[in-house]
């Protein structure tokens, strides 16, 4: 049976095995997909052994996305721009092809929500790896992007790096202009500590829609909870992005694009 996995540390909480089993059933594919705990010291060797044993592909999650990127032999354009990999595929010659489907997962979920119109103004909160992973697909979707970060220099680095692909600017969180953004995306990890971005609440109140790239199991993320308290009508967490990026990984491996709607309704 074709072998696949998701590698991370921690990994027990991952929903990826369930998602990919559902995709396989839906698409009439036979495969085995498991969660694998990566070792901080020996991750590269673990991955080599995994593929040497005949595995066809895997997903990569924190904290190994940059290390998997460096281990790969070839990369997609969106993977190169992100400098991080969430999907590996073993090619027929044994080499490893790296992709990053995070941005595609976000874009497809925004399209599902009907929140993605050309030339709309998008505010992204945070300038870390999560933001870097989604900028190229968002710019290819013709979004005009403002990156806001507590440290301005980090946002400026991303704005300069991605300037050839579209319209974007960098600002400090404290200096976000008072304007109506069509979409605000939280790409920070502050929710993991129960915190939210220190952003002028009037900017959130004016937003057409807000999206948190994180998700929580049975409740709203702190960012979504704040936006709801402020009366923002359209809010969504990142579970659809998780399912979306998995669908694009599945397509890379199997050549079949799953329908995400049954999973989002069922889970």
C-alpha positions as protocol buffer text, in pm:
chain_id: "A"
residue {
  index: 1
  type: UNK
  ca { x: 0 y: 0 z: 0 }
}
residue {
  index: 2
  type: UNK
  ca { x: 129 y: 349 z: -84 }
}
residue {
  index: 3
  type: UNK
  ca { x: 266 y: 514 z: 230 }
}
residue {
  index: 4
  type: UNK
  ca { x: 220 y: 879 z: 334 }
}
residue {
  index: 5
  type: UNK
  ca { x: 260 y: 1065 z: 663 }
}
residue {
  index: 6
  type: UNK
  ca { x: 262 y: 1399 z: 837 }
}
residue {
  index: 7
  type: UNK
  ca { x: 580 y: 1484 z: 1029 }
}
residue {
  index: 8
  type: UNK
  ca { x: 589 y: 1729 z: 1319 }
}
residue {
  index: 9
  type: UNK
  ca { x: 669 y: 1774 z: 1687 }
}
residue {
  index: 10
  type: UNK
  ca { x: 424 y: 1766 z: 1861 }
}
residue {
  index: 11
  type: UNK
  ca { x: 205 y: 1569 z: 1621 }
}
residue {
  index: 12
  type: UNK
  ca { x: -56 y: 1374 z: 1824 }
}
residue {
  index: 13
  type: UNK
  ca { x: -309 y: 1656 z: 1777 }
}
residue {
  index: 14
  type: UNK
  ca { x: -288 y: 1648 z: 1395 }
}
residue {
  index: 15
  type: UNK
  ca { x: -611 y: 1603 z: 1199 }
}
residue {
  index: 16
  type: UNK
  ca { x: -419 y: 1529 z: 878 }
}
residue {
  index: 17
  type: UNK
  ca { x: -447 y: 1147 z: 897 }
}
residue {
  index: 18
  type: UNK
  ca { x: -827 y: 1171 z: 931 }
}
residue {
  index: 19
  type: UNK
  ca { x: -851 y: 1427 z: 649 }
}
residue {
  index: 20
  type: UNK
  ca { x: -640 y: 1224 z: 406 }
}
residue {
  index: 21
  type: UNK
  ca { x: -823 y: 901 z: 488 }
}
residue {
  index: 22
  type: UNK
  ca { x: -1150 y: 1076 z: 403 }
}
residue {
  index: 23
  type: UNK
  ca { x: -1000 y: 1213 z: 81 }
}
residue {
  index: 24
  type: UNK
  ca { x: -882 y: 863 z: -17 }
}
residue {
  index: 25
  type: UNK
  ca { x: -1228 y: 716 z: 43 }
}
residue {
  index: 26
  type: UNK
  ca { x: -1393 y: 995 z: -154 }
}
residue {
  index: 27
  type: UNK
  ca { x: -1155 y: 963 z: -450 }
}
residue {
  index: 28
  type: UNK
  ca { x: -1138 y: 584 z: -459 }
}
residue {
  index: 29
  type: UNK
  ca { x: -768 y: 581 z: -373 }
}
residue {
  index: 30
  type: UNK
  ca { x: -587 y: 317 z: -167 }
}
residue {
  index: 31
  type: UNK
  ca { x: -319 y: 454 z: 63 }
}
residue {
  index: 32
  type: UNK
  ca { x: -196 y: 457 z: 422 }
}
residue {
  index: 33
  type: UNK
  ca { x: -142 y: 793 z: 596 }
}
residue {
  index: 34
  type: UNK
  ca { x: -9 y: 822 z: 953 }
}
residue {
  index: 35
  type: UNK
  ca { x: 126 y: 1082 z: 1194 }
}
residue {
  index: 36
  type: UNK
  ca { x: 500 y: 1062 z: 1263 }
}
residue {
  index: 37
  type: UNK
  ca { x: 680 y: 1229 z: 1553 }
}
residue {
  index: 38
  type: UNK
  ca { x: 990 y: 1403 z: 1424 }
}
residue {
  index: 39
  type: UNK
  ca { x: 1303 y: 1406 z: 1637 }
}
residue {
  index: 40
  type: UNK
  ca { x: 1465 y: 1748 z: 1674 }
}
residue {
  index: 41
  type: UNK
  ca { x: 1816 y: 1600 z: 1646 }
}
residue {
  index: 42
  type: UNK
  ca { x: 1765 y: 1338 z: 1376 }
}
residue {
  index: 43
  type: UNK
  ca { x: 1477 y: 1466 z: 1161 }
}
residue {
  index: 44
  type: UNK
  ca { x: 1668 y: 1464 z: 832 }
}
residue {
  index: 45
  type: UNK
  ca { x: 1778 y: 1104 z: 879 }
}
residue {
  index: 46
  type: UNK
  ca { x: 1425 y: 1003 z: 980 }
}
residue {
  index: 47
  type: UNK
  ca { x: 1293 y: 1153 z: 658 }
}
residue {
  index: 48
  type: UNK
  ca { x: 1561 y: 984 z: 446 }
}
residue {
  index: 49
  type: UNK
  ca { x: 1479 y: 649 z: 606 }
}
residue {
  index: 50
  type: UNK
  ca { x: 1106 y: 707 z: 552 }
}
residue {
  index: 51
  type: UNK
  ca { x: 1152 y: 757 z: 179 }
}
residue {
  index: 52
  type: UNK
  ca { x: 1419 y: 488 z: 147 }
}
residue {
  index: 53
  type: UNK
  ca { x: 1158 y: 242 z: 278 }
}
residue {
  index: 54
  type: UNK
  ca { x: 939 y: 328 z: -21 }
}
residue {
  index: 55
  type: UNK
  ca { x: 711 y: 607 z: 101 }
}
residue {
  index: 56
  type: UNK
  ca { x: 551 y: 816 z: -174 }
}
residue {
  index: 57
  type: UNK
  ca { x: 513 y: 1149 z: 3 }
}
residue {
  index: 58
  type: UNK
  ca { x: 449 y: 1338 z: 326 }
}
residue {
  index: 59
  type: UNK
  ca { x: 330 y: 1658 z: 483 }
}
residue {
  index: 60
  type: UNK
  ca { x: 557 y: 1863 z: 708 }
}
residue {
  index: 61
  type: UNK
  ca { x: 439 y: 2079 z: 995 }
}
residue {
  index: 62
  type: UNK
  ca { x: 607 y: 2276 z: 1275 }
}
residue {
  index: 63
  type: UNK
  ca { x: 892 y: 2293 z: 1351 }
}
residue {
  index: 64
  type: UNK
  ca { x: 1037 y: 2120 z: 1044 }
}
residue {
  index: 65
  type: UNK
  ca { x: 914 y: 2316 z: 739 }
}
residue {
  index: 66
  type: UNK
  ca { x: 1242 y: 2499 z: 679 }
}
residue {
  index: 67
  type: UNK
  ca { x: 1453 y: 2187 z: 735 }
}
residue {
  index: 68
  type: UNK
  ca { x: 1243 y: 1987 z: 487 }
}
residue {
  index: 69
  type: UNK
  ca { x: 1282 y: 2273 z: 239 }
}
residue {
  index: 70
  type: UNK
  ca { x: 1661 y: 2247 z: 259 }
}
residue {
  index: 71
  type: UNK
  ca { x: 1653 y: 1868 z: 227 }
}
residue {
  index: 72
  type: UNK
  ca { x: 1455 y: 1865 z: -100 }
}
residue {
  index: 73
  type: UNK
  ca { x: 1616 y: 1834 z: -444 }
}
residue {
  index: 74
  type: UNK
  ca { x: 1366 y: 2050 z: -637 }
}
residue {
  index: 75
  type: UNK
  ca { x: 1105 y: 2308 z: -537 }
}
residue {
  index: 76
  type: UNK
  ca { x: 789 y: 2471 z: -671 }
}
residue {
  index: 77
  type: UNK
  ca { x: 791 y: 2849 z: -717 }
}
residue {
  index: 78
  type: UNK
  ca { x: 557 y: 2903 z: -422 }
}
residue {
  index: 79
  type: UNK
  ca { x: 782 y: 2681 z: -209 }
}
residue {
  index: 80
  type: UNK
  ca { x: 1090 y: 2881 z: -307 }
}
residue {
  index: 81
  type: UNK
  ca { x: 918 y: 3209 z: -225 }
}
residue {
  index: 82
  type: UNK
  ca { x: 805 y: 3077 z: 115 }
}
residue {
  index: 83
  type: UNK
  ca { x: 1147 y: 2923 z: 188 }
}
residue {
  index: 84
  type: UNK
  ca { x: 951 y: 2650 z: 366 }
}
residue {
  index: 85
  type: UNK
  ca { x: 795 y: 2321 z: 264 }
}
residue {
  index: 86
  type: UNK
  ca { x: 475 y: 2156 z: 387 }
}
residue {
  index: 87
  type: UNK
  ca { x: 458 y: 1883 z: 118 }
}
residue {
  index: 88
  type: UNK
  ca { x: 719 y: 1642 z: -16 }
}
residue {
  index: 89
  type: UNK
  ca { x: 676 y: 1400 z: -307 }
}
residue {
  index: 90
  type: UNK
  ca { x: 921 y: 1127 z: -404 }
}
residue {
  index: 91
  type: UNK
  ca { x: 971 y: 1135 z: -779 }
}
residue {
  index: 92
  type: UNK
  ca { x: 1034 y: 829 z: -997 }
}
residue {
  index: 93
  type: UNK
  ca { x: 1412 y: 884 z: -987 }
}
residue {
  index: 94
  type: UNK
  ca { x: 1408 y: 888 z: -606 }
}
residue {
  index: 95
  type: UNK
  ca { x: 1460 y: 1264 z: -572 }
}
residue {
  index: 96
  type: UNK
  ca { x: 1240 y: 1475 z: -345 }
}
residue {
  index: 97
  type: UNK
  ca { x: 1014 y: 1749 z: -482 }
}
residue {
  index: 98
  type: UNK
  ca { x: 904 y: 2016 z: -232 }
}
residue {
  index: 99
  type: UNK
  ca { x: 588 y: 2224 z: -247 }
}
residue {
  index: 100
  type: UNK
  ca { x: 411 y: 2465 z: -13 }
}
residue {
  index: 101
  type: UNK
  ca { x: 33 y: 2432 z: -34 }
}
residue {
  index: 102
  type: UNK
  ca { x: -48 y: 2660 z: 261 }
}
residue {
  index: 103
  type: UNK
  ca { x: -116 y: 2964 z: 45 }
}
residue {
  index: 104
  type: UNK
  ca { x: -319 y: 2763 z: -204 }
}
residue {
  index: 105
  type: UNK
  ca { x: -521 y: 2626 z: 88 }
}
residue {
  index: 106
  type: UNK
  ca { x: -589 y: 2976 z: 216 }
}
residue {
  index: 107
  type: UNK
  ca { x: -685 y: 3109 z: -126 }
}
residue {
  index: 108
  type: UNK
  ca { x: -918 y: 2817 z: -196 }
}
residue {
  index: 109
  type: UNK
  ca { x: -1088 y: 2863 z: 142 }
}
residue {
  index: 110
  type: UNK
  ca { x: -1133 y: 3237 z: 81 }
}
residue {
  index: 111
  type: UNK
  ca { x: -1284 y: 3150 z: -258 }
}
residue {
  index: 112
  type: UNK
  ca { x: -1519 y: 2902 z: -87 }
}
residue {
  index: 113
  type: UNK
  ca { x: -1631 y: 3183 z: 145 }
}
residue {
  index: 114
  type: UNK
  ca { x: -1667 y: 3419 z: -154 }
}
residue {
  index: 115
  type: UNK
  ca { x: -1427 y: 3658 z: 17 }
}
residue {
  index: 116
  type: UNK
  ca { x: -1175 y: 3689 z: -265 }
}
residue {
  index: 117
  type: UNK
  ca { x: -1235 y: 3962 z: -522 }
}
residue {
  index: 118
  type: UNK
  ca { x: -963 y: 4108 z: -748 }
}
residue {
  index: 119
  type: UNK
  ca { x: -792 y: 4428 z: -635 }
}
residue {
  index: 120
  type: UNK
  ca { x: -936 y: 4429 z: -285 }
}
residue {
  index: 121
  type: UNK
  ca { x: -743 y: 4565 z: 13 }
}
residue {
  index: 122
  type: UNK
  ca { x: -607 y: 4299 z: 248 }
}
residue {
  index: 123
  type: UNK
  ca { x: -439 y: 4359 z: 584 }
}
residue {
  index: 124
  type: UNK
  ca { x: -216 y: 4073 z: 706 }
}
residue {
  index: 125
  type: UNK
  ca { x: -122 y: 4080 z: 1073 }
}
residue {
  index: 126
  type: UNK
  ca { x: 224 y: 3935 z: 1133 }
}
residue {
  index: 127
  type: UNK
  ca { x: 538 y: 3894 z: 922 }
}
residue {
  index: 128
  type: UNK
  ca { x: 658 y: 3546 z: 1017 }
}
residue {
  index: 129
  type: UNK
  ca { x: 666 y: 3215 z: 835 }
}
residue {
  index: 130
  type: UNK
  ca { x: 287 y: 3187 z: 812 }
}
residue {
  index: 131
  type: UNK
  ca { x: 268 y: 3516 z: 622 }
}
residue {
  index: 132
  type: UNK
  ca { x: 563 y: 3430 z: 398 }
}
residue {
  index: 133
  type: UNK
  ca { x: 394 y: 3104 z: 305 }
}
residue {
  index: 134
  type: UNK
  ca { x: 76 y: 3268 z: 171 }
}
residue {
  index: 135
  type: UNK
  ca { x: 193 y: 3594 z: 11 }
}
residue {
  index: 136
  type: UNK
  ca { x: 265 y: 3464 z: -340 }
}
residue {
  index: 137
  type: UNK
  ca { x: -76 y: 3293 z: -391 }
}
residue {
  index: 138
  type: UNK
  ca { x: -256 y: 3598 z: -251 }
}
residue {
  index: 139
  type: UNK
  ca { x: -66 y: 3833 z: -482 }
}
residue {
  index: 140
  type: UNK
  ca { x: -134 y: 3601 z: -775 }
}
residue {
  index: 141
  type: UNK
  ca { x: -502 y: 3638 z: -681 }
}
residue {
  index: 142
  type: UNK
  ca { x: -457 y: 4015 z: -740 }
}
residue {
  index: 143
  type: UNK
  ca { x: -486 y: 4127 z: -379 }
}
residue {
  index: 144
  type: UNK
  ca { x: -347 y: 4464 z: -264 }
}
residue {
  index: 145
  type: UNK
  ca { x: -171 y: 4373 z: 59 }
}
residue {
  index: 146
  type: UNK
  ca { x: -64 y: 4565 z: 369 }
}
residue {
  index: 147
  type: UNK
  ca { x: 165 y: 4370 z: 603 }
}
residue {
  index: 148
  type: UNK
  ca { x: 150 y: 4493 z: 962 }
}
residue {
  index: 149
  type: UNK
  ca { x: 402 y: 4376 z: 1219 }
}
residue {
  index: 150
  type: UNK
  ca { x: 522 y: 4488 z: 1561 }
}
residue {
  index: 151
  type: UNK
  ca { x: 878 y: 4505 z: 1421 }
}
residue {
  index: 152
  type: UNK
  ca { x: 857 y: 4714 z: 1104 }
}
residue {
  index: 153
  type: UNK
  ca { x: 1183 y: 4582 z: 955 }
}
residue {
  index: 154
  type: UNK
  ca { x: 1046 y: 4225 z: 930 }
}
residue {
  index: 155
  type: UNK
  ca { x: 740 y: 4347 z: 741 }
}
residue {
  index: 156
  type: UNK
  ca { x: 961 y: 4560 z: 514 }
}
residue {
  index: 157
  type: UNK
  ca { x: 1179 y: 4259 z: 430 }
}
residue {
  index: 158
  type: UNK
  ca { x: 874 y: 4067 z: 310 }
}
residue {
  index: 159
  type: UNK
  ca { x: 737 y: 4366 z: 119 }
}
residue {
  index: 160
  type: UNK
  ca { x: 1068 y: 4403 z: -66 }
}
residue {
  index: 161
  type: UNK
  ca { x: 1102 y: 4029 z: -133 }
}
residue {
  index: 162
  type: UNK
  ca { x: 753 y: 3998 z: -283 }
}
residue {
  index: 163
  type: UNK
  ca { x: 739 y: 4338 z: -458 }
}
residue {
  index: 164
  type: UNK
  ca { x: 794 y: 4181 z: -804 }
}
residue {
  index: 165
  type: UNK
  ca { x: 472 y: 3982 z: -765 }
}
residue {
  index: 166
  type: UNK
  ca { x: 220 y: 4256 z: -688 }
}
residue {
  index: 167
  type: UNK
  ca { x: 109 y: 4549 z: -473 }
}
residue {
  index: 168
  type: UNK
  ca { x: 209 y: 4542 z: -108 }
}
residue {
  index: 169
  type: UNK
  ca { x: 335 y: 4775 z: 163 }
}
residue {
  index: 170
  type: UNK
  ca { x: 469 y: 4737 z: 517 }
}
residue {
  index: 171
  type: UNK
  ca { x: 360 y: 4921 z: 832 }
}
residue {
  index: 172
  type: UNK
  ca { x: 399 y: 4888 z: 1207 }
}
residue {
  index: 173
  type: UNK
  ca { x: 98 y: 4744 z: 1390 }
}
residue {
  index: 174
  type: UNK
  ca { x: 64 y: 5074 z: 1575 }
}
residue {
  index: 175
  type: UNK
  ca { x: 61 y: 5268 z: 1246 }
}
residue {
  index: 176
  type: UNK
  ca { x: -198 y: 5075 z: 1044 }
}
residue {
  index: 177
  type: UNK
  ca { x: -397 y: 5340 z: 855 }
}
residue {
  index: 178
  type: UNK
  ca { x: -754 y: 5411 z: 958 }
}
residue {
  index: 179
  type: UNK
  ca { x: -926 y: 5270 z: 653 }
}
residue {
  index: 180
  type: UNK
  ca { x: -1176 y: 5001 z: 563 }
}
residue {
  index: 181
  type: UNK
  ca { x: -995 y: 4681 z: 467 }
}
residue {
  index: 182
  type: UNK
  ca { x: -1197 y: 4433 z: 263 }
}
residue {
  index: 183
  type: UNK
  ca { x: -1026 y: 4148 z: 446 }
}
residue {
  index: 184
  type: UNK
  ca { x: -806 y: 4123 z: 755 }
}
residue {
  index: 185
  type: UNK
  ca { x: -603 y: 3803 z: 802 }
}
residue {
  index: 186
  type: UNK
  ca { x: -444 y: 3714 z: 1135 }
}
residue {
  index: 187
  type: UNK
  ca { x: -121 y: 3528 z: 1060 }
}
residue {
  index: 188
  type: UNK
  ca { x: 30 y: 3563 z: 1410 }
}
residue {
  index: 189
  type: UNK
  ca { x: 59 y: 3276 z: 1659 }
}
residue {
  index: 190
  type: UNK
  ca { x: -54 y: 3489 z: 1954 }
}
residue {
  index: 191
  type: UNK
  ca { x: -372 y: 3285 z: 1985 }
}
residue {
  index: 192
  type: UNK
  ca { x: -167 y: 2992 z: 2112 }
}
residue {
  index: 193
  type: UNK
  ca { x: -99 y: 3201 z: 2424 }
}
residue {
  index: 194
  type: UNK
  ca { x: -460 y: 3320 z: 2446 }
}
residue {
  index: 195
  type: UNK
  ca { x: -363 y: 3665 z: 2318 }
}
residue {
  index: 196
  type: UNK
  ca { x: -465 y: 3888 z: 2027 }
}
residue {
  index: 197
  type: UNK
  ca { x: -282 y: 4146 z: 1818 }
}
residue {
  index: 198
  type: UNK
  ca { x: -262 y: 4492 z: 1973 }
}
residue {
  index: 199
  type: UNK
  ca { x: -444 y: 4659 z: 1684 }
}
residue {
  index: 200
  type: UNK
  ca { x: -671 y: 4963 z: 1697 }
}
residue {
  index: 201
  type: UNK
  ca { x: -1015 y: 4804 z: 1738 }
}
residue {
  index: 202
  type: UNK
  ca { x: -1174 y: 5059 z: 1505 }
}
residue {
  index: 203
  type: UNK
  ca { x: -980 y: 4903 z: 1216 }
}
residue {
  index: 204
  type: UNK
  ca { x: -1128 y: 4562 z: 1298 }
}
residue {
  index: 205
  type: UNK
  ca { x: -1478 y: 4707 z: 1328 }
}
residue {
  index: 206
  type: UNK
  ca { x: -1459 y: 4853 z: 978 }
}
residue {
  index: 207
  type: UNK
  ca { x: -1335 y: 4530 z: 817 }
}
residue {
  index: 208
  type: UNK
  ca { x: -1545 y: 4362 z: 550 }
}
residue {
  index: 209
  type: UNK
  ca { x: -1435 y: 4019 z: 681 }
}
residue {
  index: 210
  type: UNK
  ca { x: -1173 y: 3876 z: 916 }
}
residue {
  index: 211
  type: UNK
  ca { x: -991 y: 3542 z: 887 }
}
residue {
  index: 212
  type: UNK
  ca { x: -771 y: 3373 z: 1146 }
}
residue {
  index: 213
  type: UNK
  ca { x: -519 y: 3127 z: 1001 }
}
residue {
  index: 214
  type: UNK
  ca { x: -532 y: 2941 z: 1332 }
}
residue {
  index: 215
  type: UNK
  ca { x: -825 y: 2733 z: 1452 }
}
residue {
  index: 216
  type: UNK
  ca { x: -942 y: 2600 z: 1787 }
}
residue {
  index: 217
  type: UNK
  ca { x: -1108 y: 2265 z: 1853 }
}
residue {
  index: 218
  type: UNK
  ca { x: -1449 y: 2351 z: 1997 }
}
residue {
  index: 219
  type: UNK
  ca { x: -1444 y: 2727 z: 2038 }
}
residue {
  index: 220
  type: UNK
  ca { x: -1349 y: 3052 z: 1868 }
}
residue {
  index: 221
  type: UNK
  ca { x: -985 y: 3157 z: 1855 }
}
residue {
  index: 222
  type: UNK
  ca { x: -910 y: 3464 z: 2070 }
}
residue {
  index: 223
  type: UNK
  ca { x: -887 y: 3677 z: 1754 }
}
residue {
  index: 224
  type: UNK
  ca { x: -1223 y: 3559 z: 1618 }
}
residue {
  index: 225
  type: UNK
  ca { x: -1384 y: 3601 z: 1962 }
}
residue {
  index: 226
  type: UNK
  ca { x: -1257 y: 3961 z: 1977 }
}
residue {
  index: 227
  type: UNK
  ca { x: -1387 y: 4040 z: 1629 }
}
residue {
  index: 228
  type: UNK
  ca { x: -1728 y: 3897 z: 1711 }
}
residue {
  index: 229
  type: UNK
  ca { x: -1743 y: 4110 z: 2029 }
}
residue {
  index: 230
  type: UNK
  ca { x: -1666 y: 4414 z: 1813 }
}
residue {
  index: 231
  type: UNK
  ca { x: -1958 y: 4331 z: 1584 }
}
residue {
  index: 232
  type: UNK
  ca { x: -1768 y: 4209 z: 1277 }
}
residue {
  index: 233
  type: UNK
  ca { x: -2030 y: 4024 z: 1073 }
}
residue {
  index: 234
  type: UNK
  ca { x: -1808 y: 3794 z: 865 }
}
residue {
  index: 235
  type: UNK
  ca { x: -1550 y: 3588 z: 1057 }
}
residue {
  index: 236
  type: UNK
  ca { x: -1382 y: 3254 z: 991 }
}
residue {
  index: 237
  type: UNK
  ca { x: -1101 y: 3049 z: 1145 }
}
residue {
  index: 238
  type: UNK
  ca { x: -835 y: 2850 z: 962 }
}
residue {
  index: 239
  type: UNK
  ca { x: -984 y: 2501 z: 965 }
}
residue {
  index: 240
  type: UNK
  ca { x: -1092 y: 2538 z: 603 }
}
residue {
  index: 241
  type: UNK
  ca { x: -736 y: 2642 z: 517 }
}
residue {
  index: 242
  type: UNK
  ca { x: -607 y: 2322 z: 683 }
}
residue {
  index: 243
  type: UNK
  ca { x: -843 y: 2108 z: 475 }
}
residue {
  index: 244
  type: UNK
  ca { x: -763 y: 2314 z: 164 }
}
residue {
  index: 245
  type: UNK
  ca { x: -387 y: 2277 z: 190 }
}
residue {
  index: 246
  type: UNK
  ca { x: -437 y: 1903 z: 246 }
}
residue {
  index: 247
  type: UNK
  ca { x: -647 y: 1881 z: -71 }
}
residue {
  index: 248
  type: UNK
  ca { x: -371 y: 2048 z: -275 }
}
residue {
  index: 249
  type: UNK
  ca { x: -113 y: 1808 z: -124 }
}
residue {
  index: 250
  type: UNK
  ca { x: -337 y: 1511 z: -212 }
}
residue {
  index: 251
  type: UNK
  ca { x: -366 y: 1642 z: -569 }
}
residue {
  index: 252
  type: UNK
  ca { x: 13 y: 1671 z: -601 }
}
residue {
  index: 253
  type: UNK
  ca { x: 56 y: 1310 z: -488 }
}
residue {
  index: 254
  type: UNK
  ca { x: -241 y: 1138 z: -651 }
}
residue {
  index: 255
  type: UNK
  ca { x: -345 y: 1359 z: -945 }
}
residue {
  index: 256
  type: UNK
  ca { x: -702 y: 1388 z: -811 }
}
residue {
  index: 257
  type: UNK
  ca { x: -844 y: 1701 z: -642 }
}
residue {
  index: 258
  type: UNK
  ca { x: -1075 y: 1610 z: -352 }
}
residue {
  index: 259
  type: UNK
  ca { x: -1396 y: 1797 z: -274 }
}
residue {
  index: 260
  type: UNK
  ca { x: -1341 y: 1973 z: 60 }
}
residue {
  index: 261
  type: UNK
  ca { x: -1710 y: 2050 z: 127 }
}
residue {
  index: 262
  type: UNK
  ca { x: -1805 y: 1707 z: 266 }
}
residue {
  index: 263
  type: UNK
  ca { x: -1515 y: 1719 z: 511 }
}
residue {
  index: 264
  type: UNK
  ca { x: -1587 y: 2072 z: 629 }
}
residue {
  index: 265
  type: UNK
  ca { x: -1951 y: 1979 z: 684 }
}
residue {
  index: 266
  type: UNK
  ca { x: -1869 y: 1647 z: 849 }
}
residue {
  index: 267
  type: UNK
  ca { x: -1590 y: 1769 z: 1079 }
}
